[in-house]
Coordinates of C-alpha atoms and ligand atoms in Angstrom, one line a residue:
M1 CA -88.8 -56.4 87.7
E2 CA -91.4 -58.7 88.8
I3 CA -94.9 -57.6 89.9
Y4 CA -96.2 -59.3 93.1
L5 CA -99.3 -57.4 93.3
K6 CA -103.1 -58.4 93.0
K7 CA -104.2 -58.2 89.6
E8 CA -106.6 -55.4 90.6
D9 CA -103.8 -53.3 92.2
I10 CA -101.5 -53.4 89.7
E11 CA -102.8 -50.3 87.6
S12 CA -103.4 -47.9 90.5
Y13 CA -100.1 -49.0 91.6
L14 CA -98.0 -48.1 88.5
I15 CA -100.1 -45.0 88.1
N16 CA -99.3 -43.7 91.7
Q17 CA -95.7 -44.4 91.1
E18 CA -95.6 -42.9 87.5
E19 CA -97.0 -39.7 89.0
N20 CA -94.8 -39.3 91.7
I21 CA -91.6 -39.9 89.5
K22 CA -93.1 -37.4 86.8
N23 CA -93.4 -34.9 89.6
M24 CA -90.2 -35.6 90.9
I25 CA -88.5 -35.2 87.4
D26 CA -90.1 -31.9 87.0
N27 CA -89.0 -30.7 90.3
L28 CA -85.4 -31.5 89.7
D29 CA -83.0 -28.5 89.6
S30 CA -80.5 -28.8 86.8
S31 CA -77.8 -26.6 89.0
W32 CA -77.7 -29.4 91.4
P33 CA -74.4 -31.2 91.5
H34 CA -76.3 -34.3 91.7
Y35 CA -78.9 -33.5 89.0
N36 CA -77.6 -35.9 86.5
A37 CA -77.5 -39.2 88.9
V38 CA -81.0 -38.3 90.2
K39 CA -82.4 -37.6 86.7
K40 CA -80.8 -41.2 85.5
L41 CA -82.3 -43.0 88.3
L42 CA -85.8 -41.4 88.0
E43 CA -85.7 -42.1 84.2
E44 CA -84.7 -45.6 84.8
T45 CA -87.5 -46.2 87.0
M46 CA -89.8 -44.6 84.7
L47 CA -88.5 -46.9 82.1
E48 CA -89.4 -49.9 84.3
I49 CA -93.1 -48.7 84.3
K50 CA -93.2 -48.2 80.3
R51 CA -91.9 -51.8 80.1
K52 CA -94.8 -53.2 81.8
D53 CA -97.1 -51.8 79.0
I54 CA -100.0 -51.7 81.0
H55 CA -102.4 -49.4 80.0
C56 CA -103.8 -47.1 83.1
N57 CA -107.2 -45.7 83.3
A58 CA -107.7 -45.8 87.0
V59 CA -108.4 -42.4 89.0
L60 CA -105.2 -41.6 90.8
S61 CA -107.0 -40.1 93.8
S62 CA -108.1 -43.5 95.0
T63 CA -104.6 -44.4 95.4
K64 CA -103.2 -41.4 97.0
H65 CA -103.2 -42.5 100.8
E66 CA -102.0 -40.5 103.9
R67 CA -99.7 -43.5 104.4
K68 CA -96.2 -43.2 105.6
I69 CA -95.0 -45.3 102.7
E70 CA -95.3 -42.2 100.3
K71 CA -92.0 -40.7 102.0
Y72 CA -90.1 -43.5 100.7
V73 CA -91.0 -43.4 97.3
N74 CA -88.9 -39.9 97.1
W75 CA -85.4 -40.1 95.8
V76 CA -84.0 -38.1 98.8
E77 CA -85.3 -40.7 101.2
V78 CA -83.9 -43.4 99.0
Y79 CA -80.5 -42.1 99.0
R80 CA -80.6 -41.5 102.5
L81 CA -81.5 -45.1 103.2
A82 CA -78.8 -46.2 100.5
N83 CA -76.2 -44.8 102.7
Y84 CA -77.5 -46.3 105.7
H85 CA -77.3 -49.5 103.9
F86 CA -74.1 -49.4 101.9
S87 CA -71.9 -46.4 103.1
K88 CA -69.3 -49.0 104.1
Y89 CA -69.0 -49.8 100.6
T90 CA -68.3 -46.3 99.3
S91 CA -65.2 -44.3 99.5
S92 CA -66.0 -42.9 103.2
N93 CA -65.6 -47.0 104.5
T94 CA -67.7 -45.7 107.3
S95 CA -71.0 -47.3 108.5
Y96 CA -72.9 -46.7 111.7
S97 CA -75.6 -49.0 111.1
E98 CA -74.1 -52.4 110.8
G99 CA -75.6 -53.4 114.2
L100 CA -79.0 -54.0 112.5
F101 CA -77.9 -55.9 109.5
S102 CA -75.2 -57.9 111.4
T103 CA -78.0 -58.8 113.9
L104 CA -80.2 -60.2 111.3
L105 CA -77.6 -62.1 109.9
A106 CA -76.7 -63.6 113.3
L107 CA -79.9 -64.4 114.3
N108 CA -80.1 -66.4 111.0
S109 CA -76.6 -68.1 111.7
M110 CA -77.6 -69.3 115.2
Y111 CA -81.0 -70.6 114.5
I112 CA -81.6 -71.2 111.0
H113 CA -78.5 -71.5 108.7
N114 CA -78.2 -75.3 108.5
K115 CA -81.8 -75.8 107.0
K116 CA -82.7 -76.4 103.4
I117 CA -83.8 -72.9 102.5
K118 CA -84.9 -72.2 99.1
D119 CA -86.7 -69.1 99.1
I120 CA -86.2 -65.7 101.1
G121 CA -88.5 -62.7 101.2
I122 CA -87.0 -59.5 102.2
I123 CA -90.1 -57.3 102.9
G124 CA -89.6 -53.5 102.5
C125 CA -86.1 -54.1 101.3
G126 CA -85.6 -50.4 100.5
P127 CA -82.2 -50.1 98.7
G128 CA -81.6 -53.9 99.3
R129 CA -78.7 -54.4 101.9
S130 CA -80.4 -57.7 103.4
V131 CA -81.0 -59.0 99.9
L132 CA -77.4 -58.6 99.4
D133 CA -76.5 -60.1 102.9
F134 CA -78.7 -63.0 102.5
S135 CA -77.7 -63.9 99.1
L136 CA -74.3 -64.3 100.2
A137 CA -75.4 -66.2 103.2
Y138 CA -77.6 -68.5 100.7
P139 CA -76.1 -68.5 97.4
D140 CA -78.2 -71.5 96.5
A141 CA -81.5 -69.8 97.4
T142 CA -83.4 -67.2 95.9
I143 CA -83.6 -64.0 97.5
Y144 CA -87.0 -61.8 96.7
G145 CA -86.4 -58.0 97.3
L146 CA -89.9 -57.0 97.6
D147 CA -90.8 -53.0 98.2
Y148 CA -93.8 -50.7 97.4
S149 CA -91.1 -47.8 96.2
L150 CA -90.0 -48.6 92.7
V151 CA -87.2 -46.0 93.0
S152 CA -85.8 -48.0 95.7
L153 CA -86.1 -51.2 94.1
V154 CA -84.4 -50.0 90.8
L155 CA -81.4 -48.6 92.9
A156 CA -81.3 -51.9 94.9
R157 CA -81.3 -54.0 91.9
N158 CA -78.5 -51.9 90.4
I159 CA -76.3 -52.2 93.5
V160 CA -76.9 -55.7 94.4
S161 CA -77.6 -57.6 91.2
T162 CA -76.1 -55.9 87.9
N163 CA -72.4 -55.8 87.3
N164 CA -72.6 -52.2 86.0
K165 CA -69.8 -51.4 88.5
N166 CA -69.9 -47.6 89.4
I167 CA -73.3 -47.0 91.0
E168 CA -73.8 -43.5 92.1
I169 CA -75.0 -42.8 95.7
I170 CA -75.5 -39.3 96.8
R171 CA -74.5 -38.7 100.2
R172 CA -75.2 -35.5 102.2
D173 CA -72.5 -34.8 104.7
D174 CA -71.2 -31.5 105.3
E175 CA -71.6 -31.0 101.9
V176 CA -73.3 -33.1 98.8
V177 CA -71.0 -35.9 97.7
L178 CA -71.4 -38.1 94.7
D179 CA -70.1 -41.2 95.8
K180 CA -70.0 -44.7 94.0
V181 CA -70.5 -48.3 95.3
E182 CA -69.3 -51.2 93.2
S183 CA -72.2 -53.5 92.2
F184 CA -72.1 -56.9 93.7
N185 CA -73.4 -59.0 90.7
R186 CA -75.4 -61.2 92.7
T187 CA -77.5 -63.4 90.3
N188 CA -79.7 -65.5 92.9
C189 CA -82.0 -62.2 93.4
K190 CA -85.4 -61.2 92.3
W191 CA -86.9 -57.9 92.7
G192 CA -90.6 -57.1 92.9
M193 CA -93.1 -54.5 93.3
F194 CA -95.3 -55.3 96.5
D195 CA -97.6 -53.7 98.8
L196 CA -97.6 -55.6 102.4
T197 CA -100.9 -54.1 103.0
K198 CA -102.4 -56.0 100.0
S199 CA -100.4 -59.2 100.1
N200 CA -101.4 -62.2 98.6
L201 CA -98.2 -64.0 98.5
N202 CA -99.1 -67.3 100.4
E203 CA -96.8 -69.7 102.0
K204 CA -94.1 -68.5 99.5
F205 CA -91.0 -68.1 101.9
D206 CA -89.0 -70.3 104.0
I207 CA -87.6 -67.2 105.7
V208 CA -88.8 -63.6 105.8
V209 CA -86.7 -60.9 107.0
C210 CA -88.9 -57.6 107.7
S211 CA -86.7 -54.7 109.4
N212 CA -88.3 -51.2 110.0
V213 CA -91.4 -51.9 108.0
I214 CA -94.2 -52.9 110.2
N215 CA -93.8 -49.6 112.1
L216 CA -94.9 -47.7 109.1
M217 CA -98.0 -50.0 108.5
P218 CA -101.4 -48.4 108.9
N219 CA -102.6 -51.3 110.8
H220 CA -100.0 -53.5 112.6
K221 CA -102.1 -56.7 113.3
D222 CA -103.1 -56.8 109.5
A223 CA -99.3 -56.5 108.7
I224 CA -98.3 -59.5 111.0
N225 CA -101.3 -61.5 109.6
K226 CA -100.1 -60.9 106.0
I227 CA -96.4 -61.8 106.9
Y228 CA -97.5 -65.0 108.8
D229 CA -99.4 -65.9 105.4
M230 CA -96.4 -65.6 103.2
I231 CA -94.1 -67.9 105.3
K232 CA -94.2 -71.7 104.7
P233 CA -95.1 -73.9 107.4
N234 CA -92.1 -74.3 109.9
G235 CA -90.5 -71.4 108.0
Y236 CA -89.0 -68.5 110.0
L237 CA -89.6 -64.8 110.4
I238 CA -86.7 -62.5 111.5
Y239 CA -87.9 -59.0 112.6
A240 CA -86.6 -55.9 113.7
D241 CA -88.4 -52.5 114.2
L242 CA -88.3 -49.3 116.4
T243 CA -91.0 -49.5 118.9
G244 CA -93.3 -47.2 120.7
W245 CA -91.7 -44.0 120.5
R246 CA -94.6 -42.1 119.0
L247 CA -97.7 -41.3 121.3
D248 CA -99.7 -39.6 118.6
R249 CA -100.4 -42.7 116.5
K250 CA -103.7 -44.4 116.1
K251 CA -104.5 -47.4 118.1
E252 CA -103.9 -49.7 115.3
Q253 CA -100.3 -48.5 114.9
Q254 CA -99.4 -48.6 118.3
L255 CA -99.7 -52.6 118.9
L256 CA -95.9 -53.3 118.6
S257 CA -95.0 -50.7 121.3
D258 CA -92.6 -53.0 123.3
K259 CA -90.9 -56.1 123.3
K260 CA -93.5 -58.0 125.3
A261 CA -96.3 -56.7 122.9
I262 CA -94.2 -57.8 119.9
K263 CA -93.6 -61.2 121.4
N264 CA -97.4 -61.6 122.2
S265 CA -98.6 -60.3 119.0
F266 CA -96.4 -62.7 117.0
E267 CA -97.3 -65.5 119.2
N268 CA -101.1 -64.9 118.9
V269 CA -101.0 -65.3 115.2
G270 CA -99.1 -68.6 115.4
F271 CA -95.6 -68.1 115.9
E272 CA -93.3 -69.8 118.3
T273 CA -90.8 -67.4 119.7
I274 CA -87.3 -68.3 119.4
E275 CA -85.9 -65.1 120.9
C276 CA -87.3 -61.6 121.3
F277 CA -85.1 -58.8 122.6
D278 CA -84.4 -55.3 122.7
G279 CA -80.9 -54.1 121.2
G280 CA -79.8 -51.9 118.5
P281 CA -79.1 -49.2 118.0
Y282 CA -80.6 -47.8 114.9
I283 CA -78.3 -44.5 114.3
E284 CA -79.2 -41.6 112.4
K285 CA -76.2 -39.3 111.6
E286 CA -77.3 -35.7 112.3
N287 CA -74.1 -34.2 111.3
K288 CA -70.2 -35.2 111.6
D289 CA -70.2 -34.9 115.4
N290 CA -73.8 -35.8 116.2
F291 CA -75.8 -39.1 116.0
T292 CA -79.3 -40.0 117.2
F293 CA -79.5 -43.5 118.5
Y294 CA -82.9 -45.4 118.7
K295 CA -83.6 -48.7 120.3
Q296 CA -84.1 -51.5 117.9
T297 CA -86.4 -54.5 119.0
Y298 CA -85.6 -58.0 117.4
Y299 CA -87.6 -61.0 117.0
I300 CA -87.1 -64.5 115.6
G301 CA -89.9 -67.1 115.4
R302 CA -90.9 -70.1 113.6
K303 CA -94.4 -70.5 112.1
V304 CA -96.1 -73.5 113.7
K305 CA -98.6 -75.7 111.7
Ligands
SAM401 C1 -87.6 -47.5 106.9 S1 -87.4 -48.4 105.4 C2 -86.4 -50.0 105.9 C3 -85.8 -50.5 104.8 C4 -84.9 -51.6 105.4 N1 -85.7 -52.8 105.5 C5 -84.2 -51.2 106.6 O1 -84.4 -52.0 107.7 O2 -83.2 -50.3 106.6 C6 -89.1 -48.8 105.1 C7 -89.2 -49.4 103.7 O3 -90.4 -50.2 103.5 C8 -91.0 -50.0 102.5 N2 -92.6 -49.9 102.5 C9 -93.3 -49.2 103.3 N3 -94.5 -49.6 103.2 C10 -94.5 -50.8 102.4 C11 -95.5 -51.6 102.0 N4 -96.8 -51.6 102.2 N5 -95.2 -52.7 101.2 C12 -93.9 -52.9 100.9 N6 -93.0 -52.1 101.3 C13 -93.3 -50.9 102.1 C14 -90.5 -48.5 102.0 O4 -90.7 -48.3 100.7 C15 -89.1 -48.6 102.6 O5 -88.4 -49.0 101.5

């Protein structure tokens, strides 16, 4: 696992993740049917921190934030997303979320695919579905799965780029199911600890894919600027997100509130719009008969320089 953080941010990042993982391990209940699977994932994540062998002195309070991203370090959320990303590869052979992933790939095929692409960054990759998809679409490129959540990164790496075969995924249906995904053994992926709010990866990628992440950022404009900086001149952004469905947000978190605002915001920073449209849906399963549909807005643009 790589670290794509500024030197001064590494220590506090690792302390923050370590503290969260310790708490989660302490709070595991050994009577749960999925206890062993969760414990294994968390212990593996902890090992990843120990391997970095960085002596941590930082004070944790400086890193605890009210940010929405804290939710995604939690294993419950990581497995929820893993089902959303990979359930069609489990014994259920069912996926209600292919619309998003297929659209990201379709935009790539229509407008980019024939170009010489070397480096692709998947920002906020979560359990790794787009990393898998783009690694298959571009077998000769390097795909970077970047996320703040180390638990997510470890699970993503296990599923996408090991050949450990049966990776356990916990699914909560009417009951809790311990399901398996066969790993994909992709060798053209790199995984990295990353924080978009503090990115210093400049002009690194030919394509950046970013779905359902900016929406969570404390400041949308900053996030867009950071993403712009990460793309090489003439490179591409493929973006999708839910839009202005929360009225209780701070002003800085309402910038991308509809497709017009999205198009303007990306153009203002220097992207040339290729397509921008509402579509979707993003679907969440409530129970076996009920689903919630959200509108997803898509944007593809080119960085002009
Ligand atoms: C809603 S999930 C989306 C996952 C995936 N992109 C998708 O579309 O399904 C948001 C992901 O962004 C990550 N994330 C949130 N804030 C981040 C930040 N500042 N830097 C990097 N990743 C972040 C979370 O850890 C989580 O994995």
